[in-house]
Short mmCIF file of C-alpha atoms and ligand atoms in Angstrom, two decimals:
data_model
loop_
_atom_site.label_atom_id
_atom_site.label_comp_id
_atom_site.label_asym_id
_atom_site.label_seq_id
_atom_site.Cartn_x
_atom_site.Cartn_y
_atom_site.Cartn_z
CA MET A 136 191.38 45.84 134.66
CA SER A 137 195.01 46.60 134.01
CA ILE A 138 196.26 50.05 134.91
CA ARG A 139 199.14 51.30 132.78
CA PHE A 140 200.77 54.67 132.20
CA ASP A 141 202.63 54.13 128.91
CA ASP A 142 203.37 57.47 127.23
CA ARG A 143 202.05 59.34 130.27
CA VAL A 144 204.22 62.05 131.85
CA ALA A 145 204.05 62.24 135.66
CA VAL A 146 205.43 65.06 137.80
CA ILE A 147 205.82 64.24 141.49
CA THR A 148 206.98 66.82 144.02
CA GLY A 149 208.95 65.71 147.06
CA ALA A 150 209.66 62.38 145.36
CA GLY A 151 213.19 61.93 146.72
CA ASN A 152 211.97 60.23 149.90
CA GLY A 153 209.11 58.42 151.57
CA LEU A 154 205.70 58.48 149.94
CA GLY A 155 206.73 60.49 146.86
CA ARG A 156 209.56 58.09 146.12
CA SER A 157 207.16 55.15 146.35
CA TYR A 158 204.68 56.85 143.95
CA ALA A 159 207.51 57.59 141.49
CA MET A 160 208.88 54.06 141.50
CA TYR A 161 205.43 52.52 141.06
CA LEU A 162 204.28 54.83 138.27
CA ALA A 163 207.57 54.27 136.43
CA SER A 164 207.17 50.49 136.82
CA ARG A 165 203.79 50.84 135.05
CA GLY A 166 205.26 52.73 132.10
CA ALA A 167 205.07 56.43 133.12
CA ARG A 168 207.88 58.83 132.33
CA VAL A 169 208.49 60.43 135.69
CA VAL A 170 209.87 63.78 136.75
CA VAL A 171 211.25 63.22 140.25
CA ASN A 172 211.26 66.60 141.99
CA ASP A 173 212.95 67.07 145.35
CA LEU A 174 214.74 69.96 147.01
CA GLY A 175 216.57 67.49 149.23
CA GLY A 176 216.46 69.42 152.51
CA GLN A 177 215.86 68.36 156.12
CA ALA A 178 212.39 67.57 157.48
CA ASP A 179 212.11 71.18 158.72
CA GLY A 180 212.89 72.51 155.24
CA SER A 181 216.44 73.64 155.99
CA GLY A 182 219.26 72.86 153.53
CA GLN A 183 219.12 71.25 150.13
CA SER A 184 220.73 68.44 148.18
CA THR A 185 220.48 66.89 144.74
CA ALA A 186 221.10 63.40 146.15
CA PRO A 187 217.55 62.21 147.04
CA ALA A 188 215.94 63.03 143.67
CA GLN A 189 218.96 61.72 141.76
CA MET A 190 218.98 58.44 143.71
CA VAL A 191 215.33 57.79 142.90
CA VAL A 192 215.96 58.55 139.22
CA ASP A 193 218.93 56.15 139.23
CA GLU A 194 216.78 53.44 140.85
CA ILE A 195 214.01 53.90 138.29
CA LYS A 196 216.48 53.76 135.40
CA ALA A 197 218.22 50.70 136.86
CA ALA A 198 214.83 48.96 136.88
CA GLY A 199 214.35 49.83 133.20
CA GLY A 200 212.09 52.86 133.69
CA GLU A 201 212.29 56.45 132.46
CA ALA A 202 212.85 59.37 134.83
CA VAL A 203 214.54 62.72 135.17
CA ALA A 204 215.46 64.62 138.33
CA SER A 205 214.34 68.13 139.25
CA PHE A 206 215.87 69.95 142.19
CA ASP A 207 213.52 72.93 142.13
CA ASP A 208 211.97 74.46 145.23
CA VAL A 209 208.20 74.22 144.75
CA SER A 210 207.56 76.84 147.44
CA GLN A 211 208.89 79.45 145.00
CA PHE A 212 206.72 80.46 142.05
CA GLU A 213 209.77 80.41 139.73
CA GLY A 214 210.85 76.97 141.01
CA ALA A 215 207.40 75.53 140.29
CA GLY A 216 207.46 77.05 136.80
CA ASN A 217 210.93 75.60 136.13
CA LEU A 218 209.74 72.16 137.22
CA ILE A 219 206.83 72.09 134.78
CA ARG A 220 208.96 73.60 131.98
CA GLN A 221 211.59 70.94 132.56
CA ALA A 222 208.95 68.21 132.39
CA GLN A 223 207.63 69.64 129.15
CA ASP A 224 211.07 70.02 127.57
CA HIS A 225 212.22 66.56 128.59
CA PHE A 226 209.15 64.35 128.24
CA GLY A 227 206.24 66.56 127.13
CA ALA A 228 203.32 68.22 128.92
CA PRO A 229 202.39 66.55 132.21
CA ASP A 230 199.40 64.20 132.27
CA ILE A 231 199.78 63.47 135.97
CA LEU A 232 200.74 65.75 138.82
CA ILE A 233 201.20 64.62 142.42
CA CYS A 234 201.77 67.46 144.89
CA ASN A 235 203.43 65.70 147.79
CA ALA A 236 206.39 67.83 148.94
CA GLY A 237 206.25 68.72 152.60
CA ILE A 238 208.07 69.93 155.68
CA LEU A 239 207.19 70.12 159.38
CA ARG A 240 207.85 72.80 161.98
CA ASP A 241 205.78 71.64 164.95
CA LYS A 242 205.29 73.85 167.99
CA SER A 243 202.33 74.90 170.13
CA PHE A 244 200.60 77.90 168.56
CA ALA A 245 201.60 80.38 171.28
CA GLY A 246 205.27 79.50 170.89
CA MET A 247 205.30 79.30 167.10
CA ALA A 248 207.29 81.96 165.27
CA MET A 249 205.32 83.38 162.33
CA GLU A 250 208.28 82.48 160.14
CA ASP A 251 207.62 78.80 160.95
CA PHE A 252 203.93 79.22 160.24
CA GLU A 253 204.61 80.86 156.89
CA ALA A 254 207.34 78.41 155.84
CA VAL A 255 204.95 75.47 156.27
CA LEU A 256 202.16 77.28 154.40
CA ARG A 257 204.60 78.14 151.60
CA VAL A 258 205.77 74.58 150.97
CA HIS A 259 202.47 72.73 151.40
CA LEU A 260 199.78 75.16 150.29
CA LEU A 261 201.57 77.60 147.98
CA GLY A 262 203.84 74.83 146.66
CA THR A 263 200.68 72.97 145.62
CA VAL A 264 199.17 76.15 144.15
CA TYR A 265 202.29 77.14 142.20
CA VAL A 266 202.99 73.76 140.60
CA THR A 267 199.32 73.18 139.78
CA ARG A 268 199.03 76.69 138.33
CA ALA A 269 202.00 76.00 136.04
CA ALA A 270 200.64 72.63 134.89
CA TRP A 271 196.97 73.64 134.63
CA PRO A 272 196.97 75.50 131.28
CA LEU A 273 198.89 72.61 129.67
CA MET A 274 196.37 70.07 130.96
CA LYS A 275 193.46 72.30 129.98
CA ALA A 276 194.80 72.73 126.43
CA ARG A 277 195.11 68.96 126.00
CA GLY A 278 191.83 68.11 127.72
CA TYR A 279 193.47 65.69 130.14
CA GLY A 280 194.86 65.77 133.65
CA ARG A 281 195.05 63.66 136.78
CA ILE A 282 196.09 65.60 139.87
CA VAL A 283 196.58 64.25 143.38
CA PHE A 284 197.05 66.65 146.28
CA THR A 285 198.18 65.65 149.76
CA THR A 286 196.33 66.47 152.96
CA SER A 287 196.65 64.96 156.41
CA VAL A 288 194.52 63.80 159.30
CA SER A 289 196.09 66.76 161.13
CA GLY A 290 194.34 69.13 158.75
CA LEU A 291 191.11 67.14 158.55
CA TYR A 292 190.72 66.54 162.28
CA GLY A 293 193.34 68.66 164.10
CA ASN A 294 196.57 67.92 165.94
CA PHE A 295 198.13 69.65 168.93
CA GLY A 296 201.31 71.51 167.90
CA GLN A 297 200.55 71.50 164.17
CA ALA A 298 198.46 74.65 163.64
CA ASN A 299 200.64 75.69 160.68
CA TYR A 300 200.55 72.25 159.07
CA SER A 301 196.82 71.75 159.74
CA ALA A 302 195.96 75.13 158.19
CA ALA A 303 198.05 74.39 155.11
CA LYS A 304 196.71 70.87 154.70
CA LEU A 305 193.05 71.90 154.90
CA GLY A 306 193.76 74.84 152.58
CA ILE A 307 194.78 72.24 150.03
CA VAL A 308 191.35 70.59 150.37
CA GLY A 309 189.71 73.97 149.69
CA LEU A 310 191.88 74.37 146.61
CA MET A 311 190.78 70.94 145.38
CA ASN A 312 187.10 71.72 146.02
CA SER A 313 187.15 74.57 143.52
CA LEU A 314 189.61 73.06 141.01
CA LYS A 315 187.50 69.90 140.70
CA LEU A 316 184.77 72.16 139.28
CA GLU A 317 187.08 74.21 137.05
CA GLY A 318 188.73 71.06 135.70
CA GLU A 319 185.55 69.07 135.06
CA LYS A 320 184.94 70.03 131.45
CA TYR A 321 188.62 69.54 130.52
CA ASN A 322 188.78 66.00 131.96
CA ILE A 323 191.11 67.22 134.70
CA ARG A 324 190.35 65.21 137.83
CA VAL A 325 191.64 66.50 141.14
CA ASN A 326 191.66 64.30 144.24
CA THR A 327 193.45 64.40 147.57
CA ILE A 328 195.21 61.67 149.52
CA ALA A 329 195.36 61.68 153.33
CA PRO A 330 198.21 59.22 153.91
CA ILE A 331 199.44 57.54 157.05
CA ALA A 332 202.92 56.08 156.59
CA ALA A 333 206.11 55.53 158.51
CA SER A 334 208.20 57.83 156.37
CA ARG A 335 210.20 60.84 157.48
CA LEU A 336 207.32 63.17 158.35
CA GLY A 337 205.55 60.33 160.17
CA ALA A 338 208.65 59.29 162.16
CA GLY A 339 208.36 59.36 165.94
CA ILE A 340 204.55 59.45 165.81
CA PHE A 341 203.83 55.73 165.48
CA PRO A 342 204.65 52.85 167.89
CA ASP A 343 207.56 50.62 166.75
CA GLU A 344 205.36 47.54 166.29
CA ALA A 345 203.18 49.45 163.81
CA MET A 346 206.12 50.46 161.59
CA PRO A 347 206.17 47.42 159.24
CA LEU A 348 202.45 47.91 158.62
CA LEU A 349 202.96 51.54 157.70
CA LYS A 350 205.13 51.18 154.62
CA PRO A 351 204.51 53.97 152.06
CA GLU A 352 203.76 51.23 149.53
CA TYR A 353 200.43 50.61 151.30
CA VAL A 354 199.36 54.15 150.37
CA THR A 355 200.69 54.06 146.82
CA ALA A 356 198.00 51.82 145.29
CA ALA A 357 195.32 54.46 145.94
CA VAL A 358 197.43 57.31 144.58
CA VAL A 359 198.26 55.32 141.44
CA TRP A 360 194.56 54.54 140.91
CA LEU A 361 193.67 58.25 141.27
CA CYS A 362 196.33 59.03 138.62
CA SER A 363 194.88 56.59 136.11
CA GLU A 364 192.85 57.32 132.99
CA GLN A 365 190.20 54.86 134.22
CA CYS A 366 189.60 56.87 137.40
CA ARG A 367 186.63 59.22 136.92
CA ALA A 368 186.47 60.34 140.56
CA THR A 369 187.13 63.99 141.28
CA GLY A 370 187.03 65.99 144.48
CA ASP A 371 187.52 62.94 146.71
CA ILE A 372 189.63 62.81 149.85
CA ILE A 373 190.98 59.29 150.24
CA ALA A 374 192.46 58.24 153.56
CA ALA A 375 195.09 55.54 153.06
CA GLY A 376 197.47 53.68 155.34
CA ALA A 377 198.48 50.13 156.26
CA GLY A 378 196.30 48.77 153.46
CA ARG A 379 193.12 50.49 154.65
CA PHE A 380 191.42 52.86 152.21
CA ALA A 381 188.46 55.10 153.06
CA LYS A 382 186.80 58.28 151.87
CA ALA A 383 186.66 61.39 154.07
CA GLN A 384 184.10 64.13 153.50
CA ILE A 385 182.93 67.45 154.89
CA VAL A 386 179.25 67.13 155.78
CA GLU A 387 176.55 69.43 157.14
CA SER A 388 173.82 68.48 159.60
CA PRO A 389 170.18 68.99 158.52
CA GLY A 390 170.13 71.83 161.04
CA ILE A 391 167.30 73.86 162.46
CA CYS A 392 165.49 76.50 160.44
CA PHE A 393 163.66 79.21 162.38
CA PRO A 394 160.62 80.73 160.68
CA PRO A 395 161.68 83.56 158.35
CA ASN A 396 161.02 87.26 159.05
CA GLN A 397 161.37 87.02 162.81
CA GLU A 398 164.20 87.98 165.12
CA VAL A 399 166.65 85.18 165.88
CA THR A 400 168.38 85.66 169.23
CA PRO A 401 171.57 84.04 170.57
CA GLU A 402 169.37 82.45 173.25
CA MET A 403 167.33 80.71 170.53
CA VAL A 404 170.55 79.36 169.03
CA ALA A 405 171.70 78.22 172.49
CA GLU A 406 168.42 76.45 173.25
CA ASN A 407 168.52 74.67 169.90
CA TYR A 408 172.24 73.96 169.80
CA ALA A 409 171.79 70.21 170.29
CA GLY A 410 169.45 70.09 167.30
CA ILE A 411 171.67 72.33 165.19
CA SER A 412 174.66 70.06 165.79
CA ASP A 413 172.80 66.75 165.53
CA MET A 414 174.60 65.00 162.66
CA THR A 415 171.84 62.46 162.01
CA GLY A 416 171.11 62.67 158.29
CA ALA A 417 174.18 64.84 157.62
CA GLN A 418 174.78 65.63 153.97
CA ALA A 419 177.78 66.40 151.77
CA PHE A 420 177.55 68.97 148.98
CA ASP A 421 179.29 68.77 145.61
CA ARG A 422 179.54 72.55 145.28
CA SER A 423 178.68 75.65 147.32
CA HIS A 424 175.62 76.27 145.14
CA ASP A 425 174.08 73.01 146.40
CA ALA A 426 174.39 74.22 150.00
CA VAL A 427 172.58 77.45 149.10
CA ILE A 428 169.82 75.51 147.30
CA LYS A 429 169.42 73.32 150.38
CA LEU A 430 168.94 76.44 152.51
CA PHE A 431 166.22 77.77 150.23
CA GLU A 432 164.52 74.39 150.15
CA MET A 433 164.35 74.43 153.94
CA LEU A 434 163.16 78.04 154.02
CA THR A 435 160.39 77.60 151.55
CA GLY A 436 159.60 73.98 152.33
CA ARG A 437 159.80 73.22 148.63
CA LYS A 438 162.36 71.99 146.16
CA GLU A 439 163.93 74.45 143.74
CA PRO A 440 162.63 73.87 140.21
CA GLU A 441 165.22 72.15 138.01
CA SER A 442 166.94 74.54 135.63
P1 NAI B 750 209.31 62.98 153.47
O1 NAI B 750 210.00 64.00 154.30
O2 NAI B 750 209.86 61.60 153.46
O3 NAI B 750 209.19 63.49 151.97
C1 NAI B 750 208.87 64.81 151.66
C2 NAI B 750 209.82 65.30 150.60
O4 NAI B 750 209.48 66.62 150.21
C3 NAI B 750 211.27 65.34 151.09
O5 NAI B 750 212.08 64.50 150.30
C4 NAI B 750 211.65 66.81 150.94
O6 NAI B 750 213.01 67.01 150.54
C5 NAI B 750 210.68 67.30 149.88
N1 NAI B 750 210.50 68.75 149.94
C6 NAI B 750 210.31 69.51 151.04
N2 NAI B 750 210.20 70.79 150.69
C7 NAI B 750 210.32 70.87 149.34
C8 NAI B 750 210.28 71.94 148.40
N3 NAI B 750 210.12 73.18 148.81
N4 NAI B 750 210.43 71.63 147.10
C9 NAI B 750 210.60 70.36 146.69
N5 NAI B 750 210.67 69.31 147.54
C10 NAI B 750 210.52 69.56 148.84
O7 NAI B 750 207.78 62.97 153.94
P2 NAI B 750 206.59 61.94 153.73
O8 NAI B 750 206.25 61.40 155.06
O9 NAI B 750 206.84 61.02 152.62
O10 NAI B 750 205.40 62.96 153.35
C11 NAI B 750 204.97 63.20 152.04
C12 NAI B 750 203.70 64.00 152.07
O11 NAI B 750 202.68 63.28 152.78
C13 NAI B 750 203.83 65.34 152.79
O12 NAI B 750 203.05 66.30 152.13
C14 NAI B 750 203.26 65.07 154.16
O13 NAI B 750 202.78 66.23 154.78
C15 NAI B 750 202.15 64.10 153.81
N6 NAI B 750 201.71 63.28 154.93
C16 NAI B 750 202.49 62.32 155.43
C17 NAI B 750 202.03 61.54 156.51
C18 NAI B 750 202.81 60.41 157.03
O14 NAI B 750 202.25 59.68 157.87
N7 NAI B 750 204.05 60.21 156.58
C19 NAI B 750 200.75 61.81 157.15
C20 NAI B 750 199.98 62.83 156.49
C21 NAI B 750 200.47 63.53 155.43
#
């Protein structure tokens, strides 16, 4: 199988550095026309510069690819709209959208100013919402879209000092869970990458000897696959780093079902807590409806008739 992106338009946020830069370079090398968006600020979101996005565009062009720079701030609704309009004016409606832009403002929760909490939510979660909202009607109208969001192990599993970042990153997974359903009939596939890479936002976290293994390029192959026409997956969370690729999922234990129409006390929950939280036979659900059906199956001891 050969994966190409000729005539495809790709918009990548935060593509002036690190992972986004690697995605942009790779997609362009496979024929995509790439909009390289980057506000060009510091890792904490302060400042701005046109240099990072422009440098990536220059590199792509020097290698014979097609790209244009966008310096819009995706955490602003207007900035996100400008970005998608620019893509449309320059290359045409986007086929591919990678929401990757990010900042960090780490601090323990008690010491974290609400401004730092909100700033991180605005860039990661609302930035993803705004850009996707601007691109969505264009993808829907054309019956085609490949969208990759960006989460983190901090959001999936927790990290001390990153309550703002974790909340934003898992919010993005919730957004994907519903958009995968809304996009299904328009061939819009929405997946989420959970990268581990030694780029700016990963700096200082990993031991020195691990750094060569953690090149962004080891994440890029999975993102490029998720952007391809051949990829039918939707709603997946793919963990990627150092050449390892795996799927992460939210699952529910079989649980304990008390007989209906009787009082359930906190003591009953306490006594059965080990059984309630026993993950043997845990199950993932494709949509909330399936979780409700499962509940009724357990209550009635029968399967719901197929509609
Ligand atoms: P990076 O700092 O190298 O790149 C992020 C880019 O986003 C920067 O160039 C920055 O200027 C841009 N950006 C920030 N705010 C923006 C805004 N409002 N509008 C437009 N651009 C903006 O970071 P890195 O490490 O490449 O991270 C990329 C994504 O991957 C982020 O979403 C990050 O949270 C996520 N991630 C990274 C991990 C890692 O190990 N590096 C781990 C888990 C997630």
